[in-house]
Short mmCIF file of C-alpha atoms in Angstrom, two decimals:
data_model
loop_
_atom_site.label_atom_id
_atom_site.label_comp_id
_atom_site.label_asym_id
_atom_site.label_seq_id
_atom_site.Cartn_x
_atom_site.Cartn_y
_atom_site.Cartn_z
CA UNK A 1 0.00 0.00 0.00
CA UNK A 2 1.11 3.34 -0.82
CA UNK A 3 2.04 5.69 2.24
CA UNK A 4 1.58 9.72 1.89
CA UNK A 5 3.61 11.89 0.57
CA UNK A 6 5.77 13.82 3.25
CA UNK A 7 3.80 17.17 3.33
CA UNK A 8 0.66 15.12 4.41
CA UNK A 9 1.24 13.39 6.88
CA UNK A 10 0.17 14.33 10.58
CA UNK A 11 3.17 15.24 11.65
CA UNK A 12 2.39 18.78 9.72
CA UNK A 13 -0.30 20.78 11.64
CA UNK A 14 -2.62 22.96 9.52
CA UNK A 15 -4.53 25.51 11.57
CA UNK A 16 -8.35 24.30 12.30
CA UNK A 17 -10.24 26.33 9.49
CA UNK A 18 -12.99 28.96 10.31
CA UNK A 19 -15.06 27.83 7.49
CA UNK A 20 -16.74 31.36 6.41
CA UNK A 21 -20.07 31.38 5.22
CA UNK A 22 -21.00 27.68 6.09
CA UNK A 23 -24.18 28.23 6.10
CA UNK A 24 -24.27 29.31 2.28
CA UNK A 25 -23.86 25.16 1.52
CA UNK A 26 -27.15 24.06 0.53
CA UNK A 27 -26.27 20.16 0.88
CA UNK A 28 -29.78 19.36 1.66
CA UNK A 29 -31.11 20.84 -1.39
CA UNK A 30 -28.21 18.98 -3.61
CA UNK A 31 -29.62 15.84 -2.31
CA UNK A 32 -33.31 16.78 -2.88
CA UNK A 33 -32.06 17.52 -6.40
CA UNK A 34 -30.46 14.16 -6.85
CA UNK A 35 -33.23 12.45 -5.11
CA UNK A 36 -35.48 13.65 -8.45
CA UNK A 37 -33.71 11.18 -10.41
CA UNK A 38 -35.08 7.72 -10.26
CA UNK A 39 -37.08 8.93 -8.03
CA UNK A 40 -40.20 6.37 -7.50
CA UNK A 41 -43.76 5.84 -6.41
CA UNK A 42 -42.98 4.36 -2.98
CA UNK A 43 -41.18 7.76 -2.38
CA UNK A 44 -38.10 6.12 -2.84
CA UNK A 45 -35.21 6.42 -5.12
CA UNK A 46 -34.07 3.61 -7.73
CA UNK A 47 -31.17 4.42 -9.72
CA UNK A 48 -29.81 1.26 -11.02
CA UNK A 49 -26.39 1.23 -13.03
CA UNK A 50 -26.86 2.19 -16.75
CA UNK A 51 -30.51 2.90 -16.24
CA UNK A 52 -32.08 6.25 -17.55
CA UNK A 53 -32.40 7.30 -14.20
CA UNK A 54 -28.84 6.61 -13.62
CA UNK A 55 -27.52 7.75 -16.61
CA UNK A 56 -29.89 11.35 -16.19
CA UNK A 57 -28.24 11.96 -12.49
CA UNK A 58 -24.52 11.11 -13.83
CA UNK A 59 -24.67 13.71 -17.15
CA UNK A 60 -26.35 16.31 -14.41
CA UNK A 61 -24.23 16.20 -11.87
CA UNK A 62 -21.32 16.42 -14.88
CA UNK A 63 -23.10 19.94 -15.45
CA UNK A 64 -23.14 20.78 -12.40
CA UNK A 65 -19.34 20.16 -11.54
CA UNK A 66 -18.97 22.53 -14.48
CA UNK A 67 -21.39 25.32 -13.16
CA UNK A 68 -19.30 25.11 -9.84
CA UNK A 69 -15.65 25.27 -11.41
CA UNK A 70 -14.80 21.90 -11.19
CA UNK A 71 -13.30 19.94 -14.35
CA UNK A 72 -15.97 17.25 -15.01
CA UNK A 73 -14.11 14.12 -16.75
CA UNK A 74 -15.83 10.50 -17.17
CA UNK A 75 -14.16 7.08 -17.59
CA UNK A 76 -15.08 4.02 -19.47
CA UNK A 77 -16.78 2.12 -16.80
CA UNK A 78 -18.99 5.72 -15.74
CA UNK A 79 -17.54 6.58 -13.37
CA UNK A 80 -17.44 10.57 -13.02
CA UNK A 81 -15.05 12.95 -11.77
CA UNK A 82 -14.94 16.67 -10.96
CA UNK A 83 -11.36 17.72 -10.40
CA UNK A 84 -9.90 21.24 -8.45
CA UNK A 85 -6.25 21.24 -10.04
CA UNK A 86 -3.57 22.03 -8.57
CA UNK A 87 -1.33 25.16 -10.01
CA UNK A 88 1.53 23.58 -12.56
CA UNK A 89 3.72 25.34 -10.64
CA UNK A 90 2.73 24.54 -6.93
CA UNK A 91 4.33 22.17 -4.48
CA UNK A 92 2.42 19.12 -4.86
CA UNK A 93 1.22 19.66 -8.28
CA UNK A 94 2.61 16.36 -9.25
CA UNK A 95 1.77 13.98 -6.46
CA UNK A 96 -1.27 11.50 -6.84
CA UNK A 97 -4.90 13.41 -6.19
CA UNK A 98 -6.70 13.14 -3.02
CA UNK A 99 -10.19 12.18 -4.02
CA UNK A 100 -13.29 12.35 -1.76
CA UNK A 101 -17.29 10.58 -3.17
CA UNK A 102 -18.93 7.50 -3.19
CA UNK A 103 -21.72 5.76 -5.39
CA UNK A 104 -24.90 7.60 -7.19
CA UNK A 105 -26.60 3.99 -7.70
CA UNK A 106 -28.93 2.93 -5.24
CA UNK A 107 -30.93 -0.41 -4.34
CA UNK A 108 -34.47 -0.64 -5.42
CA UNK A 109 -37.26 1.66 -3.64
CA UNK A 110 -33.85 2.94 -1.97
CA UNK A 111 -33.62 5.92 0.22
CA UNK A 112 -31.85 9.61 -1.03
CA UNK A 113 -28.28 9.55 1.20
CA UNK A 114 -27.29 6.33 0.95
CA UNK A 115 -23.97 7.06 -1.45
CA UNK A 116 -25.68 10.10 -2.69
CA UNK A 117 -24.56 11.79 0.22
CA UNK A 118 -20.68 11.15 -0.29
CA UNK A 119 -20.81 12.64 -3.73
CA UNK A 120 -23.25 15.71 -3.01
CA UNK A 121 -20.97 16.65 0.16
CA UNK A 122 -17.74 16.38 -2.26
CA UNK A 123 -18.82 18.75 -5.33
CA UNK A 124 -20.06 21.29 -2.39
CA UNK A 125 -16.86 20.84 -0.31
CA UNK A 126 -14.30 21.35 -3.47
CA UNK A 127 -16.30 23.94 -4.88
CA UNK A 128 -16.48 25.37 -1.18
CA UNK A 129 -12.62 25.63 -1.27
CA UNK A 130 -11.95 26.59 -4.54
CA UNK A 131 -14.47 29.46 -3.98
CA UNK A 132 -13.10 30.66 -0.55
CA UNK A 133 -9.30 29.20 -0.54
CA UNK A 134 -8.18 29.37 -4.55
CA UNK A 135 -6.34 26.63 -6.07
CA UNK A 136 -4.92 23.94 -3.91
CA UNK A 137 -1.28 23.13 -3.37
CA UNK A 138 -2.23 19.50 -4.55
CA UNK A 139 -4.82 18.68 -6.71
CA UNK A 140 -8.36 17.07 -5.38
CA UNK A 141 -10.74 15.52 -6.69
CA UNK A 142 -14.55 14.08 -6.32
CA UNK A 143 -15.73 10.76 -7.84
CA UNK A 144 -19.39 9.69 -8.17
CA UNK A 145 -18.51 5.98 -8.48
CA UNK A 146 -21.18 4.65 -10.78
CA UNK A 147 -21.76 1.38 -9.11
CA UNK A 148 -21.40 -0.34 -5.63
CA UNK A 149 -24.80 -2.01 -4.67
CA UNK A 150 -24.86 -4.77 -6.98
CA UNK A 151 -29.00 -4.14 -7.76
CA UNK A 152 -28.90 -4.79 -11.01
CA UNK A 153 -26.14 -6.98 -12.19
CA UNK A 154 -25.14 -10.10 -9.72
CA UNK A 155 -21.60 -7.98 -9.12
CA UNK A 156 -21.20 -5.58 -6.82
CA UNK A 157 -18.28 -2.39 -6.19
CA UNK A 158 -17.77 -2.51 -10.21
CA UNK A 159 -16.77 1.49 -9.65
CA UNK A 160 -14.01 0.84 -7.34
CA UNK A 161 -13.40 -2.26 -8.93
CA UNK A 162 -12.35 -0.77 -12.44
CA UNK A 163 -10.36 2.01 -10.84
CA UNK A 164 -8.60 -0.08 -8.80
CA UNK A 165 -8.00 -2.23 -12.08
CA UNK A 166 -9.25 -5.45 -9.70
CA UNK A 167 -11.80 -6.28 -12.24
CA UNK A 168 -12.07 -5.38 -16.01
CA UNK A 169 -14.83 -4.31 -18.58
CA UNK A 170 -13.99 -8.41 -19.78
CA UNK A 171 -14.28 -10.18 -16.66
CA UNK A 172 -18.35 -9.01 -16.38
CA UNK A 173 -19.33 -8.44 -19.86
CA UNK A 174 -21.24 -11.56 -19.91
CA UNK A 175 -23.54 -11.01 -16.86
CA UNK A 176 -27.35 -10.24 -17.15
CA UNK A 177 -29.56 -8.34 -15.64
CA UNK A 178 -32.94 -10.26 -14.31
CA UNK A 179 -34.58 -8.66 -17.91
CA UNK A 180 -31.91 -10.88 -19.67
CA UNK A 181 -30.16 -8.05 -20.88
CA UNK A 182 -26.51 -8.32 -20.99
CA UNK A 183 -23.81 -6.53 -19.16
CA UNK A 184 -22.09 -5.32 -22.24
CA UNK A 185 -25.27 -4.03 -24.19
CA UNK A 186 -26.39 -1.77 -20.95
CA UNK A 187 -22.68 -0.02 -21.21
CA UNK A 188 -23.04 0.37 -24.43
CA UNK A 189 -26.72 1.79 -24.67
CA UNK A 190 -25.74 3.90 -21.33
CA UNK A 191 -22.94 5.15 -23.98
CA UNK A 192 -19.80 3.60 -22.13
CA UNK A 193 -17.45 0.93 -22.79
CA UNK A 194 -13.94 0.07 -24.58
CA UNK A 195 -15.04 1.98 -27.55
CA UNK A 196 -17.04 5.05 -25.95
CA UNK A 197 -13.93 7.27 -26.29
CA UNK A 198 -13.64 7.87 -22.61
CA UNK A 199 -10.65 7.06 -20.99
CA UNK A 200 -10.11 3.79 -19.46
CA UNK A 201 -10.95 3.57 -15.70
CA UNK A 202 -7.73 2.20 -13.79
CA UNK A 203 -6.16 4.83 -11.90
CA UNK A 204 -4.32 5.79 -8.43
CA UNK A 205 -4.97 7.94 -6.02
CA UNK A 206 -2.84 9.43 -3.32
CA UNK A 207 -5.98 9.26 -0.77
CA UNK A 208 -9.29 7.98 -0.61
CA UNK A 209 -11.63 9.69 1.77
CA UNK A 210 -15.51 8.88 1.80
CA UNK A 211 -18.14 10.10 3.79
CA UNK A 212 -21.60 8.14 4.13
CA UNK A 213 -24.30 7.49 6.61
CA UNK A 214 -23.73 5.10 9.03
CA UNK A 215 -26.75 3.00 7.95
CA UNK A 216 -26.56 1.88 11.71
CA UNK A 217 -27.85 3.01 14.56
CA UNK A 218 -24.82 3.08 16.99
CA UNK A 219 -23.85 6.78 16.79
CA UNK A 220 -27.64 8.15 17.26
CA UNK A 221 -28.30 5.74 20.14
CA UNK A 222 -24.67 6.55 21.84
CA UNK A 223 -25.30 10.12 21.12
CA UNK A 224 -22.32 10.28 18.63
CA UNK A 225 -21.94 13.12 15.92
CA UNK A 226 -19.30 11.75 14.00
CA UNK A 227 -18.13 7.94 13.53
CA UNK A 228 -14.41 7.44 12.18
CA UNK A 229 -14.37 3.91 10.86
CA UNK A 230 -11.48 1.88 11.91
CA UNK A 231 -12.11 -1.50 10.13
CA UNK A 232 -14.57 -2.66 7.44
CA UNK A 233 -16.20 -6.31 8.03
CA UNK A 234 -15.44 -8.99 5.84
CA UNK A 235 -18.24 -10.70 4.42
CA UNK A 236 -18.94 -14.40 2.92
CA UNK A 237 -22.36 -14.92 1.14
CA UNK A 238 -23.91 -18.27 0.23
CA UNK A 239 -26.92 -19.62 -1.30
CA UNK A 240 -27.74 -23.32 0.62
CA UNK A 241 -29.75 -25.63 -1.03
CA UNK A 242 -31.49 -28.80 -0.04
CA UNK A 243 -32.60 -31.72 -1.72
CA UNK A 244 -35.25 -34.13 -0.46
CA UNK A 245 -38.68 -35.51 -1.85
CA UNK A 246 -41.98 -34.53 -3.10
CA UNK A 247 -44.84 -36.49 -1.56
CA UNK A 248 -48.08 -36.08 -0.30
CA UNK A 249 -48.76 -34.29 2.65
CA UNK A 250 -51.45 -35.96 4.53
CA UNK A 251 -50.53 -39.76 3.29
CA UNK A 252 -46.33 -39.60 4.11
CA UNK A 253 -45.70 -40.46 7.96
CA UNK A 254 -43.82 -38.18 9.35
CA UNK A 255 -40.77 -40.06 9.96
CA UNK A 256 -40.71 -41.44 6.21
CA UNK A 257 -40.56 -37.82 5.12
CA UNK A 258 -37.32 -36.46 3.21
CA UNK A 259 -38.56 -32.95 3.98
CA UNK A 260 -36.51 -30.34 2.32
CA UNK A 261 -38.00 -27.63 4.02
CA UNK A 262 -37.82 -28.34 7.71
CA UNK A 263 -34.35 -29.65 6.90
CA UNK A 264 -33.94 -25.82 6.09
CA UNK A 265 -35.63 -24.49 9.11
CA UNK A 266 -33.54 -26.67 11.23
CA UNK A 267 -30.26 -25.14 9.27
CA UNK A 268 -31.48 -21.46 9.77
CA UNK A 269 -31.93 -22.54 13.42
CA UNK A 270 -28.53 -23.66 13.87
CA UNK A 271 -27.10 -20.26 12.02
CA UNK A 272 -28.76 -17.76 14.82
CA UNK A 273 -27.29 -20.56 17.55
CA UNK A 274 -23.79 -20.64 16.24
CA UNK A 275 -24.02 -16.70 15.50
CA UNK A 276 -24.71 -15.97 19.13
CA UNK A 277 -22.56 -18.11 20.65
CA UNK A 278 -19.81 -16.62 18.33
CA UNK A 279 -20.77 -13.31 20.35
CA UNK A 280 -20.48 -10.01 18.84
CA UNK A 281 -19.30 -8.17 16.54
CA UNK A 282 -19.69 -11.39 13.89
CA UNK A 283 -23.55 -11.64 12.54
CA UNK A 284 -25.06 -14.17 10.33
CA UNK A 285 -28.39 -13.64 8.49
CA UNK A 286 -30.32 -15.54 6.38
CA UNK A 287 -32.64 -12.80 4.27
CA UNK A 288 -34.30 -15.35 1.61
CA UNK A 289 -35.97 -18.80 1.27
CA UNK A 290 -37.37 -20.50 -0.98
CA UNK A 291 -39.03 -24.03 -1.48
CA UNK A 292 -40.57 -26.25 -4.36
CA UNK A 293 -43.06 -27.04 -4.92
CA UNK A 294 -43.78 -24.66 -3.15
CA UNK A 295 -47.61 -25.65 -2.42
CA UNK A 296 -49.65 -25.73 1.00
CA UNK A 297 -50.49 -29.91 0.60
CA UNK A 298 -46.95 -31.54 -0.68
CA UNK A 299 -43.75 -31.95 0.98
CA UNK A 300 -41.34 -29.64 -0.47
CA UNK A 301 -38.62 -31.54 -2.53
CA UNK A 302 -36.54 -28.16 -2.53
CA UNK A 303 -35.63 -25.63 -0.35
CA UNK A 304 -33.04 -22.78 -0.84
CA UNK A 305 -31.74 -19.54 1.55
CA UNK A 306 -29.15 -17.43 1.58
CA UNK A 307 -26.43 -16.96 4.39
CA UNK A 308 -24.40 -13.87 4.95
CA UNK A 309 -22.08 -13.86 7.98
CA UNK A 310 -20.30 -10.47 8.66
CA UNK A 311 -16.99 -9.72 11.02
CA UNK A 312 -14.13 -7.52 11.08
CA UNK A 313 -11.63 -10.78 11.34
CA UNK A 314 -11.42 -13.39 8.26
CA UNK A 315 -10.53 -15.98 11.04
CA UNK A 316 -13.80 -15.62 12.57
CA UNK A 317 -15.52 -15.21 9.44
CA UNK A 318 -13.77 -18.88 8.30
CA UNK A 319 -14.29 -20.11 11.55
CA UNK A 320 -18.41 -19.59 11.87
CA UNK A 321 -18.92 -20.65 8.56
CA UNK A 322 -16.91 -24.30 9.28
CA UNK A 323 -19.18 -24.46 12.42
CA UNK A 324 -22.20 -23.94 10.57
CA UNK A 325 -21.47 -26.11 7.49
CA UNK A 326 -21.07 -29.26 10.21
CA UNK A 327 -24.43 -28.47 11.49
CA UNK A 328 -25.89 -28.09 8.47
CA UNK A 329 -24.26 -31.20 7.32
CA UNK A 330 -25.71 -33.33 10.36
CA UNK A 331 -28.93 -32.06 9.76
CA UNK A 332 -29.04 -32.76 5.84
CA UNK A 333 -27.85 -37.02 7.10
CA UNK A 334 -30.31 -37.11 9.82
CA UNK A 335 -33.31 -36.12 7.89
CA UNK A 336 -32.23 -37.95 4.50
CA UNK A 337 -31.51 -34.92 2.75
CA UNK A 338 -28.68 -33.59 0.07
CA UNK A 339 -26.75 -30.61 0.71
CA UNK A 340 -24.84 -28.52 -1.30
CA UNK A 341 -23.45 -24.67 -1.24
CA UNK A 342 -22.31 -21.74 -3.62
CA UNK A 343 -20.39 -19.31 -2.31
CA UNK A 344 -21.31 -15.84 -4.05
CA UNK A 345 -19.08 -13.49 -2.32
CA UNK A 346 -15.82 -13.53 -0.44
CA UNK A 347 -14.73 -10.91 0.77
CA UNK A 348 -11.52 -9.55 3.56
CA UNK A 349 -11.76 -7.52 6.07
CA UNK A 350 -9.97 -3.98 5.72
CA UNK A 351 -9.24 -1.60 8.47
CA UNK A 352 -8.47 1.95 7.85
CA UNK A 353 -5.78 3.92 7.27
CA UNK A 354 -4.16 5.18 10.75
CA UNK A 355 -2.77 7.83 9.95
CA UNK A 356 -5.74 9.59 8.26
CA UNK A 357 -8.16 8.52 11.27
CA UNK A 358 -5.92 9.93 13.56
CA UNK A 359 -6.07 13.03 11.52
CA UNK A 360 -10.18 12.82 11.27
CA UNK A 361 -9.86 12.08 15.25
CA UNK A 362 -7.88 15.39 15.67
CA UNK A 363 -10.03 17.58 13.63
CA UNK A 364 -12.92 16.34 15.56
CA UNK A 365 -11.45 17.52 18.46
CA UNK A 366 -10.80 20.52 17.50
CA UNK A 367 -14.22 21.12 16.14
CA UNK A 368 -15.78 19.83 19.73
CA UNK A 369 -17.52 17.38 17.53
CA UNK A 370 -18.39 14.55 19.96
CA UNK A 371 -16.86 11.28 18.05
CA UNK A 372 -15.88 7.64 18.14
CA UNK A 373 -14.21 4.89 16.52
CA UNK A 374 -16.19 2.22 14.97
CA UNK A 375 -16.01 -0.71 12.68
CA UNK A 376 -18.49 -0.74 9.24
CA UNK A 377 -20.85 -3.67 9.62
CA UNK A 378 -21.86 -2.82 5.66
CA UNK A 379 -19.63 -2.89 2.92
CA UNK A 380 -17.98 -0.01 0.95
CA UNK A 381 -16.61 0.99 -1.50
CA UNK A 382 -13.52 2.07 1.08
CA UNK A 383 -12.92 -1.67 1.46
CA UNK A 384 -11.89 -1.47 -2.18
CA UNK A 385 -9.65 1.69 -2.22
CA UNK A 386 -8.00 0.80 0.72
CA UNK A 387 -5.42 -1.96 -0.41
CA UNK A 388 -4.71 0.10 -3.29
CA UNK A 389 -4.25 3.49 -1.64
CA UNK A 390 -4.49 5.26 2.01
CA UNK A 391 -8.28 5.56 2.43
CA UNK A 392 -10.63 6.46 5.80
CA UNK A 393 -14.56 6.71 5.90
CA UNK A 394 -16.12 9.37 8.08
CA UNK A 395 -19.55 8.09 9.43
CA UNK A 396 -23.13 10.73 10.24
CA UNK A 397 -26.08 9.39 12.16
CA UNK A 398 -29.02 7.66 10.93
CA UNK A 399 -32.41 8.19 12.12
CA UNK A 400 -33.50 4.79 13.98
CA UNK A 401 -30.54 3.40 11.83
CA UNK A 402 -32.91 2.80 9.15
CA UNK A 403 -31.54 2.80 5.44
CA UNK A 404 -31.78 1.15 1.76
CA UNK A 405 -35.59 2.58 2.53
CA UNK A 406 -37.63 5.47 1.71
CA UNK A 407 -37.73 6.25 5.49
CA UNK A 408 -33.50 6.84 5.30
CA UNK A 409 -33.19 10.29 7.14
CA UNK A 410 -30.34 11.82 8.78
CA UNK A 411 -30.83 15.43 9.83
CA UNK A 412 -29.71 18.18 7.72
CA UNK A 413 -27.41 19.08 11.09
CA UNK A 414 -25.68 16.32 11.06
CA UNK A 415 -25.07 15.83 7.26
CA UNK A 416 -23.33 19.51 7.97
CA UNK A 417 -21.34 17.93 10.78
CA UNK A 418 -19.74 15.44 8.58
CA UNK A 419 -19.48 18.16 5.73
CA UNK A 420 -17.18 20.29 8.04
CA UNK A 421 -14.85 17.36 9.10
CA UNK A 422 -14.59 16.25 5.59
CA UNK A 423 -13.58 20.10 4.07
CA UNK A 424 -10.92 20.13 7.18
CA UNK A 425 -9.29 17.04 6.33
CA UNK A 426 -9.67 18.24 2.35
CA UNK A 427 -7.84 21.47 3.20
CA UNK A 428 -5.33 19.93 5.14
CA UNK A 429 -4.41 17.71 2.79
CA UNK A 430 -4.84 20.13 -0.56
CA UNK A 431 -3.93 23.29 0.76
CA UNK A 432 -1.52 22.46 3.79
CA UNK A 433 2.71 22.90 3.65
#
C-alpha cells in the first residue's frame, strides 16, 4: 500500500479552518435535487447502473461540476469525476490526487443519502474551497462511483473495482440483468465501454476519503456526531440448497418424510445458535428462502436460503462458517436430505488507514464534535480503495438506523457535521505545507 507523501502526513499541523459562510452550503437541497432522479412511487429512489435514471443523475451532476468550477471528466466504466487542479507550478502539483465521493446507484425503492450523500458533500466541499481558498497546493478531486450495490447486475463495487484495475470491462461483460439483458449491451446503450472514447478507468490515487451514513444506529443511540471507521467487516455470502422428496402431505408419515424444508428451518436454526454463541461483533443472516413445490399440501422436494455472515476478522468469518457447514451437514444425514453450497461473495476484512483517522480524530477535536471509533458492519466501497491506496470513511447518524428505505433520514445538522470534518481534512491535505 502506498504511504503519503511527506507534506501530508500528521506530523504537519494545519490551523483548524474557520469555514466562512458555512451556512451558504445548501447540501440538503443537492440531495433533494439528486433524489429527483429515479425517483419512485414508494417515495423512494431507484437508480440502477446504466438505467435512464442513472444515466440522467450522472450527465447532471457532470453539469453541475462545471457550473461550480470543477473539471468534469468521465471514464469508461462511468464513473465521473470533478477535479480542483492544482497550479503547474505549486508544491504538490505532481503527487497522486486526493479524491473524496462514493456511489450515485442505489438499491431498489432505496432511500436519497445512501452514497448520494458522499458525492453531493464532495462537489459542495471542493467547490467550497476553490471558492473561498483558490487553487490547492495538490490537486483534489470528487468521484461519483457509478456502481457499488450490486442491484442490477449479480456484481457488486464494479466502480471501485475498475479504478482499482481489480476487475475489467472483460471479466463481467457476460452477466445479465434479471430482464436478460446483458452486461455489455447496458454499457453500451448507457454510452460507455472500450469503444465510448472515454478514458479507461484504472487509476491511483494518493488518498481515498468517503463520507456516508452510518446505515446503523450506533452513533444516534450513543449520542455520537461523528463515527471514524477503523475496520470494514469482511463478508462471505452463500446460497444453501437442499434436496429431499416430493410427496403427499397428509398420506407420508412423518418419519418417512425427506422434507426439504424443515431440513432448512432446522439449518437457519442452527445459524442464529452458532451466530450468538460466536458473540459479537460477527452476525449471520439468512434474508431469503425458498421451497418447491412450493404448495400448502406436498412436501417440499426443494428448499433454498441465503447466508451472509459479517466480522471484522477473516478468522472468525472462516471459523463460523466451518461451524455452521457441520451443522448443516448433520442435519441434511439425519433427515435424509442432500446438501450442497455456492459461495457468491468472499470478501476480507480492511481496516483503515491510521494515519488519516488519527487526523479525522484530531479535527474532531478541534471542532468539539463529539466522536468515536467504529467498525463498518456494511460494505464499501472504502474496502476497495484501501489496499490500493491510504483511504478512511467518516460516518453521520441515521435516524433509527434505518436505510436502503424510503424512510433513510439523517438530519440536515448532522449531514453539515460530517461536511465540516470532511472540508478540514480536504484542506489539510490540498492546501496544507
Amino acid at each position: 500500500m502506498t504511504e503519503f507523501e511527506p507534506f501530508m502526513g500528521s506530523e504537519t499541523e494545519v490551523p483548524i479552518l474557520p469555514l466562512p459562510q458555512l451556512a451558504e452550503v445548501k447540501l440538503q437541497g443537492m440531495l433533494d435535487w439528486l433524489s429527483t432522479f429515479g425517483a419512485d412511487a414508494k417515495g423512494g429512489v431507484t437508480r440502477l447502473l446504466y438505467d435512464k435514471a442513472w444515466c440522467e443523475a450522472q450527465h447532471a451532476l457532470a453539469a453541475r461540476m462545471e457550473q461550480m468550477g470543477l473539471l468534469p471528466e468521465f471514464d469508461q466504466s462511468g464513473n465521473l469525476y470533478g477535479t480542483l487542479r492544482a497550479a503547474d507550478s505549486a508544491e504538490g502539483a505532481e503527487q497522486l490526487p486526493i479524491v473524496t465521493g462514493s456511489h450515485i446507484d442505489s438499491v431498489v425503492y432505496g432511500g436519497r443519502y445512501d452514497g448520494a450523500y458522499g458525492v453531493a458533500a464532495g462537489v459542495l466541499g471542493l467547490e467550497y474551497l476553490r471558492r473561498h481558498f483558490g487553487t490547492p497546493k495538490r490537486t483534489l478531486q470528487v468521484v461519483s462511483l457509478c456502481e457499488e450495490e450490486g442491484s442490477r447486475f449479480p456484481f457488486a463495487y464494479w466502480g471501485s473495482r475498475s479504478i482499482t484495475g481489480i476487475t475489467s470491462l472483460e471479466d463481467i461483460q457476460h452477466l445479465t440483468d434479471k430482464d436478460g439483458i446483458p452486461f455489455s449491451q447496458a454499457i453500451r446503450e448507457a454510452g460507455f465501454g472500450s469503444d465510448s472514447g472515454y478514458r479507461p478507468a484504472a487509476q491511483k490515487y494518493g488518498a481515498f476519503i468517503e463520507l456516508h451514513i452510518e446505515q446503523g444506529q450506533v452513533l444516534e443511540r450513543l449520542g455520537h456526531s461523528i463515527g471514524i471507521v477503523s475496520d470494514i467487516v469482511g463478508q462471505k455470502r452463500l446460497s444453501i440448497s437442499i434436496s429431499g422428496e416430493a410427496n403427499h402431505a397428509g398420506t407420508t408419515p412423518m418419519s418417512w418424510r425427506k422434507d426439504a424444508l424443515a431440513g432448512a428451518a432446522e439449518m437457519i436454526t442452527a445459524v442464529r445458535t452458532i451466530a450468538m454463541a460466536a458473540g459479537e461483533p460477527l452476525v449471520a443472516t439468512v434474508g431469503r428462502i425458498t421451497a418447491e413445490p412450493g404448495v400448502g399440501n406436498v412436501v417440499a422436494a426443494q428448499a433454498e436460503f441465503s447466508l451472509d455472515i459479517r466480522h471484522i476478522r477473516q478468522e472468525s468469518i472462516d471459523r463460523c462458517w466451518h461451524d455452521m457447514l457441520q451443522a448443516f451437514l448433520q442435519i441434511a444425514s439425519k433427515l435424509q436430505l442432500e446438501l450442497n453450497w455456492e459461495e457468491h461473495l468472499s470478501v476480507a476484512p480492511i481496516p483503515m488507514n491510521e494515519q488519516i483517522t488519527a487526523d479525522l480524530q484530531n479535527i474532531c477535536k478541534q471542532e468539539q464534535l463529539s466522536y468515536m471509533h467504529m467498525p463498518s458492519g456494511a460494505g464499501h466501497d472504502s474496502q476497495i480503495f484501501q489496499p490500493a491506496c491510504p483511504t478512511a470513511m467518516i460516518f453521520v447518524p441515521s435516524q433509527g438506523g434505518i436505510s436502503h428505505s424510503p424512510l433513510e433520514f439523517t438530519a440536515e445538522e448532522d449531514l453539515m457535521r460530517g461536511f465540516r470534518v470532511l472540508v478540514q481534512l480536504l484542506y489539510k491535505y490540498g492546501y496544507g505545507s
